[in-house]
Short mmCIF file of C-alpha atoms and ligand atoms in Angstrom, two decimals:
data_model
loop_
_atom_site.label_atom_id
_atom_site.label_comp_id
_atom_site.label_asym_id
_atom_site.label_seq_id
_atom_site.Cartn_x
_atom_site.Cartn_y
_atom_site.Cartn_z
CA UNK E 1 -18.13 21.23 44.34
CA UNK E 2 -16.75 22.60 41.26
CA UNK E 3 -18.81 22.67 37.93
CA UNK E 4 -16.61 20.70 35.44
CA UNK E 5 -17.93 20.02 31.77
CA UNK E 6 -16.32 18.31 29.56
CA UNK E 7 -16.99 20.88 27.45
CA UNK E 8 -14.58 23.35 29.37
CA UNK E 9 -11.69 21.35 27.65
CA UNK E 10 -12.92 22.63 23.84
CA UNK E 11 -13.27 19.10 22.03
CA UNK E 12 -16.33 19.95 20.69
CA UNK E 13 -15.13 21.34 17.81
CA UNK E 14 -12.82 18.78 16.57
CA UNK E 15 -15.44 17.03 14.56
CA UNK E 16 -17.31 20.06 13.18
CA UNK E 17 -18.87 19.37 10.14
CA UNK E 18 -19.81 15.82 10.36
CA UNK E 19 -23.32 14.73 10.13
CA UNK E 20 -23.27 11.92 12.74
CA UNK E 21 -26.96 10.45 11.45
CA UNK E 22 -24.94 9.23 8.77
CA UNK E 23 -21.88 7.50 11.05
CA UNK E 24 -22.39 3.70 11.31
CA UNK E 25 -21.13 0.97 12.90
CA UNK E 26 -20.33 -2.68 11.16
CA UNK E 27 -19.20 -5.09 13.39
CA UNK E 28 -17.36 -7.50 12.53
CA UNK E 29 -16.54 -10.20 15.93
CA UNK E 30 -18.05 -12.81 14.17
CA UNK E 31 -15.86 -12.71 11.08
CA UNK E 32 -12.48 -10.74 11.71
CA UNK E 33 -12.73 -11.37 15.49
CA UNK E 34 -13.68 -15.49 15.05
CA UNK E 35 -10.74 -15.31 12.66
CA UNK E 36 -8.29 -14.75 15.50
CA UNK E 37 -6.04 -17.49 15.68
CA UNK E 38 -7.08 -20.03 18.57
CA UNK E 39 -10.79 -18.47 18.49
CA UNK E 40 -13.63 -20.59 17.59
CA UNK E 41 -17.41 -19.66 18.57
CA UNK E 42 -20.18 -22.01 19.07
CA UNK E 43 -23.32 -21.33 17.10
CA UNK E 44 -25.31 -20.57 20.36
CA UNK E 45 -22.33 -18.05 21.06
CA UNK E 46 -22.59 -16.91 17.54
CA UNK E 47 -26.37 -15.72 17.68
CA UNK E 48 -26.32 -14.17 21.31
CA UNK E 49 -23.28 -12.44 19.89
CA UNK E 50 -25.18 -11.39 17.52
CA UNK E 51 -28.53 -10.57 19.17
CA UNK E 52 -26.43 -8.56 22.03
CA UNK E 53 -24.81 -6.47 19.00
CA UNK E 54 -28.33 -5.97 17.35
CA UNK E 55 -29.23 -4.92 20.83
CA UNK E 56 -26.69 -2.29 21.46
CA UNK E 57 -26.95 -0.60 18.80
CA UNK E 58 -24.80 -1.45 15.88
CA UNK E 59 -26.10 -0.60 12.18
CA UNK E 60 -24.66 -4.01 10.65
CA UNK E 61 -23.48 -7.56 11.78
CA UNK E 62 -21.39 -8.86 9.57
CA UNK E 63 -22.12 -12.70 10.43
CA UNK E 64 -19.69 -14.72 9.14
CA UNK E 65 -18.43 -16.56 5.92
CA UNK E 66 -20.50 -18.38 4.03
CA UNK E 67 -19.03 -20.67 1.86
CA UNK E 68 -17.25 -21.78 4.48
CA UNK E 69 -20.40 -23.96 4.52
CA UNK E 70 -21.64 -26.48 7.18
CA UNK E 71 -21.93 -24.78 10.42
CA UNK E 72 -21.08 -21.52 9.69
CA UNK E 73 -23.10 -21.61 6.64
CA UNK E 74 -26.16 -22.53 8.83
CA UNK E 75 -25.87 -19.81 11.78
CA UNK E 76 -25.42 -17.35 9.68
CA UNK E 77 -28.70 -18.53 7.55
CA UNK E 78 -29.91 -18.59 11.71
CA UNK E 79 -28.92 -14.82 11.86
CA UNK E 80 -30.62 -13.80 8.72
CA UNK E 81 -33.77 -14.86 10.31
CA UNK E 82 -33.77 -13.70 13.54
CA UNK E 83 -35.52 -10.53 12.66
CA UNK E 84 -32.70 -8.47 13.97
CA UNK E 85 -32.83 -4.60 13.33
CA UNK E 86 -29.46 -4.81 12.26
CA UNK E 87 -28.83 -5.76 8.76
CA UNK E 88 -26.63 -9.05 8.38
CA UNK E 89 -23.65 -8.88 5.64
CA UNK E 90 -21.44 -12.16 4.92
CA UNK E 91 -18.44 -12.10 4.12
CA UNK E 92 -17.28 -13.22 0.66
CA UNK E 93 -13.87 -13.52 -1.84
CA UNK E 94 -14.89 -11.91 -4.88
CA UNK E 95 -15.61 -14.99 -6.38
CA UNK E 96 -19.57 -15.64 -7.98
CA UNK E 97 -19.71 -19.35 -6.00
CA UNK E 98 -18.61 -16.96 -2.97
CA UNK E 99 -21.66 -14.88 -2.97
CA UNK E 100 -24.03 -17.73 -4.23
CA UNK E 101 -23.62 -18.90 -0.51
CA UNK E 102 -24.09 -16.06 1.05
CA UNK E 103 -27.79 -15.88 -0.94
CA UNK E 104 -28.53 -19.00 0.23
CA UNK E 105 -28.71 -17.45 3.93
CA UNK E 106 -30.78 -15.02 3.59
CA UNK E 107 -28.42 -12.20 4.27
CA UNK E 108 -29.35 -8.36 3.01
CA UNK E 109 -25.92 -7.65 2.43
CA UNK E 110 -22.56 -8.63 1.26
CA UNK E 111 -18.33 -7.80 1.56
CA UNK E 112 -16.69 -8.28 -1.39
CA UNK E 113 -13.48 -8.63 -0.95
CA UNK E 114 -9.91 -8.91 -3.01
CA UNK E 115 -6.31 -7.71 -2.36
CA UNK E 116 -5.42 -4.29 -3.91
CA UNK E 117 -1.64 -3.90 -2.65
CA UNK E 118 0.78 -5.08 -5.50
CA UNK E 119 2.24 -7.48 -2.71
CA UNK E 120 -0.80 -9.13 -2.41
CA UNK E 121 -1.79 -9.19 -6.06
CA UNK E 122 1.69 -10.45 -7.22
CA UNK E 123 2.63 -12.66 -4.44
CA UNK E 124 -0.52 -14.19 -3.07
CA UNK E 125 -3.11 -14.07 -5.66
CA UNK E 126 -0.54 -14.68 -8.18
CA UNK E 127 -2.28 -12.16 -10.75
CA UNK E 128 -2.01 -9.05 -12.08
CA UNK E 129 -4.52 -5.54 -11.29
CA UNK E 130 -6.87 -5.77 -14.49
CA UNK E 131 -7.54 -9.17 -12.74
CA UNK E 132 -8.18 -7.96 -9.86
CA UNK E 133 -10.37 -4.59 -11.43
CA UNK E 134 -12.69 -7.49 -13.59
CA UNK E 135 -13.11 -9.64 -10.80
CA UNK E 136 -14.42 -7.36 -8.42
CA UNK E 137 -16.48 -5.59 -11.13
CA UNK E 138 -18.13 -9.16 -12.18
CA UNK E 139 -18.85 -9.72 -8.09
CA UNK E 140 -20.53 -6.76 -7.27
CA UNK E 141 -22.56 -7.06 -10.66
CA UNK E 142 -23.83 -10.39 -9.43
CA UNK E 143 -24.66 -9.55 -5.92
CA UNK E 144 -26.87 -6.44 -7.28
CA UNK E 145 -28.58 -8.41 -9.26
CA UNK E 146 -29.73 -10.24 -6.23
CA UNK E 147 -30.88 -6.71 -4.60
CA UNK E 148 -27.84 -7.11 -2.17
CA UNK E 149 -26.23 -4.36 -0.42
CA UNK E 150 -22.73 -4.62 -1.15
CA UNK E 151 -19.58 -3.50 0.75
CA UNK E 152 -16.45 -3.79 -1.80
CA UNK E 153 -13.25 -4.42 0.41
CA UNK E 154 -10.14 -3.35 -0.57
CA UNK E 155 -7.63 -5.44 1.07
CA UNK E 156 -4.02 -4.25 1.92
CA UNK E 157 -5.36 -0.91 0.34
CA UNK E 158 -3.31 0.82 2.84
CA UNK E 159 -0.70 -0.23 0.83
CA UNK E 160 -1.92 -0.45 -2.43
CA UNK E 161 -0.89 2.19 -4.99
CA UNK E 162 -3.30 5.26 -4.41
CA UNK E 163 -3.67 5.95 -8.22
CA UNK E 164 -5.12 2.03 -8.66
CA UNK E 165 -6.81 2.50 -5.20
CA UNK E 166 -8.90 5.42 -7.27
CA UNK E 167 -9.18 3.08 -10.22
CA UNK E 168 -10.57 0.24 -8.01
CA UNK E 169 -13.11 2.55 -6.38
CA UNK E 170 -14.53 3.82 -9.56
CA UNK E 171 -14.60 0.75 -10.69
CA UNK E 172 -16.84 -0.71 -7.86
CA UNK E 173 -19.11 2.31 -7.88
CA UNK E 174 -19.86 1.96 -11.64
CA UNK E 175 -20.65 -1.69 -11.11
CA UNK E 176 -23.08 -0.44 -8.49
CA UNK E 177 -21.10 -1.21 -5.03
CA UNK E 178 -23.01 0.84 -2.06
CA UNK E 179 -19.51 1.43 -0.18
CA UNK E 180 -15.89 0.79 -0.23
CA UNK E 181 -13.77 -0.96 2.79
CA UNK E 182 -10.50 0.69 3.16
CA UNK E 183 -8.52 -1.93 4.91
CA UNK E 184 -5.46 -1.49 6.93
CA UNK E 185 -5.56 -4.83 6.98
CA UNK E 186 -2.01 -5.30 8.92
CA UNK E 187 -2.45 -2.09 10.53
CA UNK E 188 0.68 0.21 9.13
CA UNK E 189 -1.28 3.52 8.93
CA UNK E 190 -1.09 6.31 11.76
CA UNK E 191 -3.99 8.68 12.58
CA UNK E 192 -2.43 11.61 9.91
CA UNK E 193 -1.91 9.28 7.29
CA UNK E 194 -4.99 7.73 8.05
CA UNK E 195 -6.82 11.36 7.22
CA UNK E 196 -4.99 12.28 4.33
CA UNK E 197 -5.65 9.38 2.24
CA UNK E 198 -8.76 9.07 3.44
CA UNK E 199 -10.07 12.61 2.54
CA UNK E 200 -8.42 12.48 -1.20
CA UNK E 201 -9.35 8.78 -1.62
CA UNK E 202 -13.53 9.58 -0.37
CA UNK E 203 -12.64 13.23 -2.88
CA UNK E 204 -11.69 10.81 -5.90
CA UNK E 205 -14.31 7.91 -5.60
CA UNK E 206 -17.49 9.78 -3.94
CA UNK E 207 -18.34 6.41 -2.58
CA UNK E 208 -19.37 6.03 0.97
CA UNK E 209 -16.02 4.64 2.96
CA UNK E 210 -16.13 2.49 5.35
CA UNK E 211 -12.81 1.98 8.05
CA UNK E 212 -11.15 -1.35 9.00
CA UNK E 213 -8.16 -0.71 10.90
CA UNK E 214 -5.80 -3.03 13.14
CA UNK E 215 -3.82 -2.85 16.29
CA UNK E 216 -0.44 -3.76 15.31
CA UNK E 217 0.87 -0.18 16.40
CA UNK E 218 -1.97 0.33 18.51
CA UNK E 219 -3.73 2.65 16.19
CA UNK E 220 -6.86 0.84 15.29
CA UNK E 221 -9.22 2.88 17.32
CA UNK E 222 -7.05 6.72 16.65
CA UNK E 223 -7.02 5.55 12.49
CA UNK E 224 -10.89 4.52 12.78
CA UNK E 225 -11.58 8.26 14.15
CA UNK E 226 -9.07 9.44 11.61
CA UNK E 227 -11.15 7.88 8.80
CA UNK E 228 -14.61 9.56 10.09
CA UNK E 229 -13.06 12.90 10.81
CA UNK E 230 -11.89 12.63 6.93
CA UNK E 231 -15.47 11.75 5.42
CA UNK E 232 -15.32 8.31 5.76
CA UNK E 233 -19.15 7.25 7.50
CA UNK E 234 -18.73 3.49 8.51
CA UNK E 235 -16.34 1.64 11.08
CA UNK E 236 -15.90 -1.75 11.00
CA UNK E 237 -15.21 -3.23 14.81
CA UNK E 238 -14.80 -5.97 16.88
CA UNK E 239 -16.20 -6.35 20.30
CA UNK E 240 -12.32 -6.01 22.95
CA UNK E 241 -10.75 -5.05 19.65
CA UNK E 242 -10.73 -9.11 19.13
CA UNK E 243 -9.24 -10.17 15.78
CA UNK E 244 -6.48 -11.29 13.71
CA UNK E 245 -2.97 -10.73 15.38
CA UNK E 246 -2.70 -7.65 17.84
CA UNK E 247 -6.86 -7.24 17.07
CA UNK E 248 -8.70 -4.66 15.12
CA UNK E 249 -10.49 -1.47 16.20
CA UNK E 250 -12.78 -1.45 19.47
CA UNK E 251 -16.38 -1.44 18.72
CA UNK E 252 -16.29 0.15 22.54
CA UNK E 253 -13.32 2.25 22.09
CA UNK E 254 -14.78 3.71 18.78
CA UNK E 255 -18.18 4.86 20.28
CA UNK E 256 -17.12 6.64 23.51
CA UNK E 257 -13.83 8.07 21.85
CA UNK E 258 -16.98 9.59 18.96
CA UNK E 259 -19.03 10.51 22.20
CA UNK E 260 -16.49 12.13 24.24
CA UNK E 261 -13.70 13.35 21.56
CA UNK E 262 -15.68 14.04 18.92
CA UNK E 263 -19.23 14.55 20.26
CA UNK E 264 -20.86 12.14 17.74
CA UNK E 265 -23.51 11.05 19.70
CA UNK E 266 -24.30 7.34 17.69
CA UNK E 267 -27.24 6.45 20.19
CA UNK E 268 -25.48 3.10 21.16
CA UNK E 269 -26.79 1.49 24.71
CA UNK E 270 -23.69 2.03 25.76
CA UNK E 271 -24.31 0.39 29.41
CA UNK E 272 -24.81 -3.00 27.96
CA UNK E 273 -20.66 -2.35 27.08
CA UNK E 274 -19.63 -4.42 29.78
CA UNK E 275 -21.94 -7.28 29.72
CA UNK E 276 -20.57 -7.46 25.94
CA UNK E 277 -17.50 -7.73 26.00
CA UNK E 278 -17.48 -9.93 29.06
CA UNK E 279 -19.81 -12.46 26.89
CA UNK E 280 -17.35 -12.38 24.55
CA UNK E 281 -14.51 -12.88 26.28
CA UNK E 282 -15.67 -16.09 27.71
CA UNK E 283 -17.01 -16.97 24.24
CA UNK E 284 -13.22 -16.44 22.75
CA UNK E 285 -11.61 -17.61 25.81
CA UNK E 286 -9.88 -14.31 25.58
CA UNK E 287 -9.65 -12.33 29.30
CA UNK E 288 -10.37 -8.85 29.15
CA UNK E 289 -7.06 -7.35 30.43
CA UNK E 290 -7.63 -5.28 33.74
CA UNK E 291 -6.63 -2.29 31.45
CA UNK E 292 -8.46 -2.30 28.87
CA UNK E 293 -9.42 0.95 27.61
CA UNK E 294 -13.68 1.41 28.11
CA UNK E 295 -14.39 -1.55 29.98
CA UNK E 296 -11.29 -2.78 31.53
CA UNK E 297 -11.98 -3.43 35.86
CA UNK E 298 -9.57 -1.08 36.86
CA UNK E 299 -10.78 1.86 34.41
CA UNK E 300 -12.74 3.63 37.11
CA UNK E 301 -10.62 2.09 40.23
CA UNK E 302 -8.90 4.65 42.20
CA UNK E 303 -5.82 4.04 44.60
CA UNK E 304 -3.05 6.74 44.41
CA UNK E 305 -3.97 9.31 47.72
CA UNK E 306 -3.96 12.48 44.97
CA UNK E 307 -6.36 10.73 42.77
CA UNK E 308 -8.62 8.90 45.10
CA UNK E 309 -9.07 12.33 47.11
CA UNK E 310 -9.87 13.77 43.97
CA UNK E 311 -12.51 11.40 43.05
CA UNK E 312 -14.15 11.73 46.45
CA UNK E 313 -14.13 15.41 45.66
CA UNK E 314 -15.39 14.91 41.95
CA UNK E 315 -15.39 12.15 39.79
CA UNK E 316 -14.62 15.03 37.04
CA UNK E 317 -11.53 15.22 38.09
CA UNK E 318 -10.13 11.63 36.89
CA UNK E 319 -12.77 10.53 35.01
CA UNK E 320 -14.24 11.52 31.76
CA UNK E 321 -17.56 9.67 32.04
CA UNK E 322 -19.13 7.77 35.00
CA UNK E 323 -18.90 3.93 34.98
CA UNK E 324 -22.37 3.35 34.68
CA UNK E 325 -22.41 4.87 31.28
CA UNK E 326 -20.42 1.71 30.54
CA UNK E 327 -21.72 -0.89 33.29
CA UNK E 328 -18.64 -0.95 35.45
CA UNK E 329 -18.79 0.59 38.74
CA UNK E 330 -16.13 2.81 40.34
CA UNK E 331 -13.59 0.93 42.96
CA UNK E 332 -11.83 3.29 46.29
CA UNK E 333 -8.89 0.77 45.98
CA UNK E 334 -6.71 0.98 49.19
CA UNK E 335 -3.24 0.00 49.12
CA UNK E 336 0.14 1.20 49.14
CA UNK E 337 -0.55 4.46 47.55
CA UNK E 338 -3.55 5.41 49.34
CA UNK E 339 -4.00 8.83 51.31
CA UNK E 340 -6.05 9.42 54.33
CA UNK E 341 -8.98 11.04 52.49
CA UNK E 342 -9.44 7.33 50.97
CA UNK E 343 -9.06 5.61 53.75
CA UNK E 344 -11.57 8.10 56.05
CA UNK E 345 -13.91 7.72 52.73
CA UNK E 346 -13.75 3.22 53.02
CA UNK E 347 -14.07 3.37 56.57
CA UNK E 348 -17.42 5.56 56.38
CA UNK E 349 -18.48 2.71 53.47
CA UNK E 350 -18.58 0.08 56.28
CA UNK E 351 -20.01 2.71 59.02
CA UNK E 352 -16.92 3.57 60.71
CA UNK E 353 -15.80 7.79 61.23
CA UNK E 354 -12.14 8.03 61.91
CA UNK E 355 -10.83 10.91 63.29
CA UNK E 356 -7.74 12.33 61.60
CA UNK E 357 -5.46 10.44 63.85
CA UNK E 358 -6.20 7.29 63.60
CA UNK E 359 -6.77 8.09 60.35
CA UNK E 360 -2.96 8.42 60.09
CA UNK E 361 -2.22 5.13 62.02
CA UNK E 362 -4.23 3.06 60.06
CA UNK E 363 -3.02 4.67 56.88
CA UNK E 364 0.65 3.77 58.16
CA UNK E 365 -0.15 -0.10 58.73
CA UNK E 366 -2.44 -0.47 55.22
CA UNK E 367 0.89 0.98 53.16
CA UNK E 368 3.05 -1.54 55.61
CA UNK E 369 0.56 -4.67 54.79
CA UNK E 370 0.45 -3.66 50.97
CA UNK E 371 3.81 -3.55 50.47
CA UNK E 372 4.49 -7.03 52.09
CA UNK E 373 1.71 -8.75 49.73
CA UNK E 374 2.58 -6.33 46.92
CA UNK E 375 -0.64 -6.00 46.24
CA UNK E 376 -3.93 -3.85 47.22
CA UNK E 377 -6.16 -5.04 50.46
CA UNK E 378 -9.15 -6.52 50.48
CA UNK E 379 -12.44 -4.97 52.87
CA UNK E 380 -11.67 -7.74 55.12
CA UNK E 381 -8.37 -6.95 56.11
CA UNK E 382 -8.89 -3.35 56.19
CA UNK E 383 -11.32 -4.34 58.44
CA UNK E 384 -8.97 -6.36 60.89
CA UNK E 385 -6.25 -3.55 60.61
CA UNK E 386 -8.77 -1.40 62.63
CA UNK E 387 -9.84 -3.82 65.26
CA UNK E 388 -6.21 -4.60 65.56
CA UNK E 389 -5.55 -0.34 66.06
CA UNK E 390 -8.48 -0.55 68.70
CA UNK E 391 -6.90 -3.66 70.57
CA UNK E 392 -2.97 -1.52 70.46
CA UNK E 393 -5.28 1.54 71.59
CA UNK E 394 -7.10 -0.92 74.15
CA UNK E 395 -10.52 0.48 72.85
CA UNK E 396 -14.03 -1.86 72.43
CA UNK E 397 -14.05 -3.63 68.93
CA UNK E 398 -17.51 -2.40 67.51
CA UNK E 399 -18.97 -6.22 66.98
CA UNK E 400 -21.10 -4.74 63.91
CA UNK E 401 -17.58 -4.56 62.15
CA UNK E 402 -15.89 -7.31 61.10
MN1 LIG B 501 -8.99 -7.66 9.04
#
């Protein structure tokens, strides 16, 4: 067996200079993600969401929106007082009454959030940027006073004005803000862009940044990494990338693309992945898709003959981690584009040694069967291929098999 290391590809490099103890994760499923359209949590859902987060690792939970009141007022007062080692943040506008709710739960820390884009300012919030500047200022004042941690989020600011961007930031660090949100909030950034704004914007305000990206180009999880490689030390996520149109970034995506591409190790449980995201797609009502990168089903299933002999060989070869790592488990799929070696390697699952001849025959019948369903086979009717090859071959059907 060969020795292959990740290593041997040279990734290890491409996030030299970081300091991962300072790289955290806020997720945010139970705001952004709830916010979905169609998506509504139950509380029950909403605090084993939460405890399952706490318990795999993230730094933050952002809970929810409190003066929303009612319900979601009173989980999120819940949250606050489950003793979580996560700290809980709710969400607010930047608007005092805002923030007075989220007080009244019990929460150690707050967003603060307005529009920065001119589109927004103008067209939706019907104001102009000193209003925006004094209102953000007079938030963040307020929630200090309350010893709150406070995350000031710039919404749209991937396409706000950079100049006003850096006036905004100052702004919110002089009134005492502990981080700024960048927002791509409709997800119009790529990965270079991403860095380059990043790394002047973090030069200019010298305020911890924190990344919230979306999936509209499918760049959530790429801009998120482009954000940390460029100083920024906090990702905002969503459990399956759940949230708001095509869905934010990954919180699973982000921490195995920081393991594996940019060997930021961020001590997450990362085996608990699946059970996750598999909670939460039943709480959303949201299916994981079969593909879905980290913790899809198929990610470690195997059919095509080059592959699957591969894998047999060494996982190495097609994988980049093993599917424990993640709680999935790896799948010899045999179909239509199966080789022999995979279908020697099944048949020795259920006991059976083929020799390299009937092997072949079998292998001839499976690709004949799989094509007619259009689909992979199940262990079952692999199994009565081969007691149907023994019957042609007039040999004794093992009775263990089948
Ligand atoms: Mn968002």
């Amino acid at each position: 067996m060969t020795d292959l290391k990740l290593d041997s590809f040279d990734l290890k490099h491409s996030f030299v200079g970081i300091d991962q103890s300072k790289i955290k994760i806020d997720d945010t499923t139970l705001r952004d993600g709830e916010q979905t359209a169609g998506v509504v949590f139950s509380n029950h859902e909403k605090i084993r969401i939460a405890q399952l987060l706490d318990q795999v690792g993230v730094a933050q939970i952002e809970a929810g929106i409190p003066a929303m009141g009612g319900d979601e007022k009173a989980v999120i007062k819940e949250i606050a007082s489950l003793g979580l080692r996560a700290s809980v943040l709710g969400w607010n506008r930047a608007v005092i009454r805002d923030i007075q709710h989220s007080i009244d739960c019990g929460v150690d820390a707050v967003a603060i959030s307005i529009a920065t884009s001119d589109i927004h300012i103008e067209h939706k919030l019907k104001k102009d940027r000193q209003w925006v500047i004094g209102s953000v200022i007079e938030g963040v004042k307020f929630a200090k006073e309350h010893g709150l941690y406070v995350s000031v989020n710039a919404e749209d600011g991937s396409r706000a004005d950079f100049n006003f961007m850096v006036e905004f930031g100052l702004a919110a660090k002089e009134a005492g803000a502990d981080r700024i949100r960048f927002c791509d909030t409709i997800g119009v950034l790529d990965p270079f862009q991403t860095f380059r704004i990043i790394k002047d914007f973090r030069e200019a305000v010298g305020l911890e940044i924190e990344m919230h990206t979306h999936n509209d180009f499918g760049m959530a999880t790429a801009n998120a990494l482009a954000g940390i490689k460029a100083g920024a030390t906090w990702v905002n996520t969503t459990v399956n990338g759940l949230g708001e149109r095509a869905g934010n970034a990954a919180l699973e995506e982000v921490v195995m693309a920081m393991k594996y591409l940019g060997h930021i190790e961020l001590g997450f449980r990362t085996e608990m992945f699946r059970e996750l995201s598999e909670y939460v797609a039943r709480a959303s009502a949201r299916t994981i898709p079969i593909w879905k990168a980290i913790v899809g089903t198929n990610v470690f299933a195997h059919e095509s003959g080059i592959h699957a002999d591969g894998i047999i060989k060494n996982p190495l070869t097609y994988e980049v981690f093993s599917p424990e790592e993640v709680g999935l488990t790896r799948q010899l799929v045999i179909g239509k584009h199966s080789g022999s070696a995979s279908i020697v390697a099944k048949f020795k699952e259920f006991g059976i040694e083929l020799d390299q001849e009937s092997s072949q025959k079998i292998l001839a019948e499976v690709r004949k069967v799989s094509v007619e369903l259009k689909r992979s086979l199940f262990e079952k009717e692999l199994v009565y291929i081969y007691q149907d090859y023994l019957r042609r071959h007039g040999k004794e059907i093992d009775p263990s098999c089948g």
